[in-house]
PDB file of C-alpha atoms in Angstrom:
ATOM      1  CA  MET Y  26     -78.488   8.422  53.241  1.00 48.00           C
ATOM      2  CA  SER Y  27     -78.295   8.399  57.022  1.00 50.00           C
ATOM      3  CA  GLU Y  28     -75.733  10.308  58.986  1.00 52.00           C
ATOM      4  CA  GLY Y  29     -73.248   8.402  61.088  1.00 51.00           C
ATOM      5  CA  PRO Y  30     -72.360   9.400  64.642  1.00 51.00           C
ATOM      6  CA  ASP Y  31     -69.271  11.288  63.450  1.00 50.00           C
ATOM      7  CA  ASP Y  32     -71.236  13.281  60.870  1.00 52.00           C
ATOM      8  CA  ALA Y  33     -73.438  14.809  63.576  1.00 51.00           C
ATOM      9  CA  TRP Y  34     -70.340  16.334  65.187  1.00 52.00           C
ATOM     10  CA  GLY Y  35     -68.917  17.533  61.860  1.00 52.00           C
ATOM     11  CA  TYR Y  36     -65.958  15.146  61.898  1.00 49.00           C
ATOM     12  CA  GLU Y  37     -66.626  13.181  58.729  1.00 49.00           C
ATOM     13  CA  ASP Y  38     -63.285  12.100  57.267  1.00 49.00           C
ATOM     14  CA  ASP Y  39     -61.423  15.341  57.943  1.00 50.00           C
ATOM     15  CA  ASP Y  40     -57.947  15.138  59.395  1.00 48.00           C
ATOM     16  CA  PRO Y  41     -58.126  16.358  63.004  1.00 46.00           C
ATOM     17  CA  GLY Y  42     -54.746  18.106  62.599  1.00 49.00           C
ATOM     18  CA  PRO Y  43     -51.879  17.808  65.010  1.00 51.00           C
ATOM     19  CA  LEU Y  44     -52.853  16.168  68.260  1.00 51.00           C
ATOM     20  CA  VAL Y  45     -50.070  17.955  70.126  1.00 52.00           C
ATOM     21  CA  ARG Y  46     -50.042  21.728  70.365  1.00 54.00           C
ATOM     22  CA  PRO Y  47     -47.092  23.513  68.708  1.00 54.00           C
ATOM     23  CA  PHE Y  48     -45.784  24.891  72.017  1.00 54.00           C
ATOM     24  CA  ALA Y  49     -45.636  21.337  73.367  1.00 53.00           C
ATOM     25  CA  LEU Y  50     -43.588  20.181  70.359  1.00 55.00           C
ATOM     26  CA  THR Y  51     -41.091  22.975  70.921  1.00 54.00           C
ATOM     27  CA  ARG Y  52     -41.172  22.651  74.708  1.00 54.00           C
ATOM     28  CA  GLY Y  53     -42.395  26.229  75.015  1.00 53.00           C
ATOM     29  CA  ARG Y  54     -39.658  27.796  72.893  1.00 57.00           C
ATOM     30  CA  ALA Y  55     -40.868  30.291  70.314  1.00 57.00           C
ATOM     31  CA  GLY Y  56     -37.853  31.695  68.535  1.00 56.00           C
ATOM     32  CA  ARG Y  57     -35.286  32.729  71.125  1.00 58.00           C
ATOM     33  CA  GLU Y  58     -31.695  31.551  70.850  1.00 60.00           C
ATOM     34  CA  LEU Y  59     -32.329  29.783  67.554  1.00 67.00           C
ATOM     35  CA  GLN Y  60     -30.391  29.546  64.338  1.00 72.00           C
ATOM     36  CA  ASP Y  61     -31.048  32.425  61.925  1.00 79.00           C
ATOM     37  CA  LEU Y  62     -33.528  30.581  59.704  1.00 88.00           C
ATOM     38  CA  ASP Y  63     -35.526  32.215  56.922  1.00 88.00           C
ATOM     39  CA  ILE Y  64     -38.592  30.584  55.365  1.00 90.00           C
ATOM     40  CA  LEU Y  65     -36.456  30.025  52.247  1.00 92.00           C
ATOM     41  CA  THR Y  66     -33.548  28.467  54.161  1.00 93.00           C
ATOM     42  CA  LEU Y  67     -32.678  25.086  52.646  1.00 95.00           C
ATOM     43  CA  VAL Y  68     -32.220  22.128  54.973  1.00 96.00           C
ATOM     44  CA  ILE Y  69     -30.629  18.747  54.207  1.00 95.00           C
ATOM     45  CA  SER Y  70     -29.967  15.740  56.435  1.00 94.00           C
ATOM     46  CA  VAL Y  71     -26.383  14.719  57.074  1.00 92.00           C
ATOM     47  CA  GLY Y  72     -26.769  11.945  59.633  1.00 76.00           C
ATOM     48  CA  TYR Y  73     -27.351   8.251  59.089  1.00 78.00           C
ATOM     49  CA  ASP Y  74     -30.759   6.612  58.756  1.00 78.00           C
ATOM     50  CA  ALA Y  75     -29.971   4.545  61.859  1.00 80.00           C
ATOM     51  CA  ASP Y  76     -29.920   7.781  63.867  1.00 75.00           C
ATOM     52  CA  VAL Y  77     -33.619   8.365  63.195  1.00 82.00           C
ATOM     53  CA  GLY Y  78     -34.658   5.810  65.818  1.00 83.00           C
ATOM     54  CA  LYS Y  79     -33.332   8.078  68.567  1.00 83.00           C
ATOM     55  CA  LEU Y  80     -35.402  11.083  67.477  1.00 85.00           C
ATOM     56  CA  ASP Y  81     -38.924  12.150  68.412  1.00 85.00           C
ATOM     57  CA  ARG Y  82     -41.531  11.698  65.686  1.00 86.00           C
ATOM     58  CA  GLU Y  83     -41.458  15.258  64.313  1.00 88.00           C
ATOM     59  CA  TYR Y  84     -37.671  15.419  64.311  1.00 91.00           C
ATOM     60  CA  ALA Y  85     -37.465  12.055  62.545  1.00 92.00           C
ATOM     61  CA  GLU Y  86     -39.983  13.181  59.935  1.00 93.00           C
ATOM     62  CA  ILE Y  87     -37.967  16.326  59.178  1.00 94.00           C
ATOM     63  CA  PHE Y  88     -34.823  14.187  58.941  1.00 95.00           C
ATOM     64  CA  ARG Y  89     -36.532  11.806  56.479  1.00 93.00           C
ATOM     65  CA  LEU Y  90     -38.026  14.617  54.380  1.00 94.00           C
ATOM     66  CA  CYS Y  91     -34.612  16.251  53.954  1.00 95.00           C
ATOM     67  CA  ARG Y  92     -32.706  13.002  53.445  1.00 92.00           C
ATOM     68  CA  HIS Y  93     -32.384  12.932  49.654  1.00 89.00           C
ATOM     69  CA  ARG Y  94     -32.964  16.540  48.661  1.00 92.00           C
ATOM     70  CA  PRO Y  95     -32.856  19.921  50.340  1.00 95.00           C
ATOM     71  CA  LEU Y  96     -36.182  21.400  51.406  1.00 96.00           C
ATOM     72  CA  SER Y  97     -36.962  24.921  52.517  1.00 96.00           C
ATOM     73  CA  ILE Y  98     -38.389  25.671  55.944  1.00 95.00           C
ATOM     74  CA  VAL Y  99     -41.721  26.582  54.351  1.00 95.00           C
ATOM     75  CA  GLU Y 100     -41.832  23.259  52.429  1.00 96.00           C
ATOM     76  CA  ILE Y 101     -41.119  21.307  55.605  1.00 96.00           C
ATOM     77  CA  ALA Y 102     -43.908  23.186  57.397  1.00 94.00           C
ATOM     78  CA  ALA Y 103     -46.311  22.393  54.551  1.00 95.00           C
ATOM     79  CA  HIS Y 104     -45.407  18.688  54.519  1.00 95.00           C
ATOM     80  CA  LEU Y 105     -45.823  18.385  58.285  1.00 91.00           C
ATOM     81  CA  GLY Y 106     -48.814  20.707  58.626  1.00 89.00           C
ATOM     82  CA  LEU Y 107     -47.029  22.700  61.324  1.00 88.00           C
ATOM     83  CA  LEU Y 108     -46.564  26.412  61.943  1.00 87.00           C
ATOM     84  CA  LEU Y 109     -43.414  28.003  60.508  1.00 87.00           C
ATOM     85  CA  VAL Y 110     -42.158  29.059  63.929  1.00 86.00           C
ATOM     86  CA  THR Y 111     -42.555  25.482  65.179  1.00 87.00           C
ATOM     87  CA  VAL Y 112     -40.578  24.099  62.247  1.00 91.00           C
ATOM     88  CA  LYS Y 113     -37.868  26.713  62.784  1.00 91.00           C
ATOM     89  CA  VAL Y 114     -37.459  25.583  66.393  1.00 89.00           C
ATOM     90  CA  LEU Y 115     -37.385  21.886  65.444  1.00 91.00           C
ATOM     91  CA  VAL Y 116     -34.915  22.431  62.590  1.00 93.00           C
ATOM     92  CA  SER Y 117     -32.737  24.572  64.855  1.00 91.00           C
ATOM     93  CA  ASP Y 118     -32.606  21.696  67.339  1.00 89.00           C
ATOM     94  CA  LEU Y 119     -31.610  19.290  64.552  1.00 91.00           C
ATOM     95  CA  ILE Y 120     -28.876  21.687  63.396  1.00 92.00           C
ATOM     96  CA  SER Y 121     -27.499  21.987  66.928  1.00 88.00           C
ATOM     97  CA  ALA Y 122     -27.498  18.192  67.283  1.00 89.00           C
ATOM     98  CA  GLY Y 123     -25.707  17.746  63.931  1.00 91.00           C
ATOM     99  CA  TYR Y 124     -28.501  15.890  62.115  1.00 93.00           C
ATOM    100  CA  VAL Y 125     -29.037  18.512  59.418  1.00 93.00           C
ATOM    101  CA  ILE Y 126     -27.189  21.399  57.821  1.00 94.00           C
ATOM    102  CA  PHE Y 127     -28.673  24.524  56.284  1.00 94.00           C
ATOM    103  CA  ARG Y 128     -28.023  27.213  53.735  1.00 92.00           C
ATOM    104  CA  SER Y 129     -29.812  30.530  54.119  1.00 86.00           C
ATOM    105  CA  PRO Y 130     -30.505  32.841  51.186  1.00 82.00           C
ATOM    106  CA  PRO Y 131     -28.444  36.034  51.000  1.00 74.00           C
ATOM    107  CA  ARG Y 132     -29.827  38.956  52.979  1.00 71.00           C
ATOM    108  CA  ALA Y 133     -31.782  41.514  50.966  1.00 68.00           C
ATOM    109  CA  ASP Y 134     -29.957  44.345  52.721  1.00 69.00           C
ATOM    110  CA  ALA Y 135     -26.586  42.986  51.570  1.00 65.00           C
ATOM    111  CA  GLY Y 136     -27.201  44.410  48.099  1.00 72.00           C
ATOM    112  CA  PRO Y 137     -25.274  43.619  44.960  1.00 76.00           C
ATOM    113  CA  ASP Y 138     -21.495  43.611  44.912  1.00 79.00           C
ATOM    114  CA  PRO Y 139     -20.373  46.963  43.448  1.00 84.00           C
ATOM    115  CA  GLU Y 140     -17.230  45.421  41.948  1.00 88.00           C
ATOM    116  CA  LEU Y 141     -19.292  42.786  40.141  1.00 87.00           C
ATOM    117  CA  LEU Y 142     -21.685  45.428  38.815  1.00 88.00           C
ATOM    118  CA  GLN Y 143     -18.758  47.527  37.564  1.00 91.00           C
ATOM    119  CA  ALA Y 144     -17.226  44.479  35.845  1.00 91.00           C
ATOM    120  CA  VAL Y 145     -20.545  43.735  34.107  1.00 92.00           C
ATOM    121  CA  LEU Y 146     -20.892  47.371  33.037  1.00 91.00           C
ATOM    122  CA  ASP Y 147     -17.327  47.406  31.694  1.00 91.00           C
ATOM    123  CA  GLY Y 148     -18.018  44.180  29.795  1.00 90.00           C
ATOM    124  CA  ILE Y 149     -21.157  45.626  28.214  1.00 93.00           C
ATOM    125  CA  ARG Y 150     -19.304  48.789  27.184  1.00 93.00           C
ATOM    126  CA  ASN Y 151     -16.602  46.679  25.524  1.00 90.00           C
ATOM    127  CA  LEU Y 152     -19.173  44.968  23.295  1.00 84.00           C
TER     128      LEU Y 152
END
């Protein structure tokens, strides 16, 4: 079997990846003055489908992905093949513009509620 011109360069049928660098997508922003987004933060669209026409391609894709079910930041990054920090910037922009809402997981340093733990302990003792 003969090699085609693309095979000699190692291209074959591989996806070339994003054609625009991540810093160009985020306009050079890399995490300053953004929403407090964790990789497990859930995102869901709240705008109308007609609004998508006004958005850049990546923003519109995030909007569509989160339209019918919440997705985490890490899931969005996986679907789009983008870096987590890039997705955080894009999602933060969508939050600020009112296209999506988010719910972050509770902070690990918050710890359990002592009153709840005491109520559970009292309930177990009463058994």
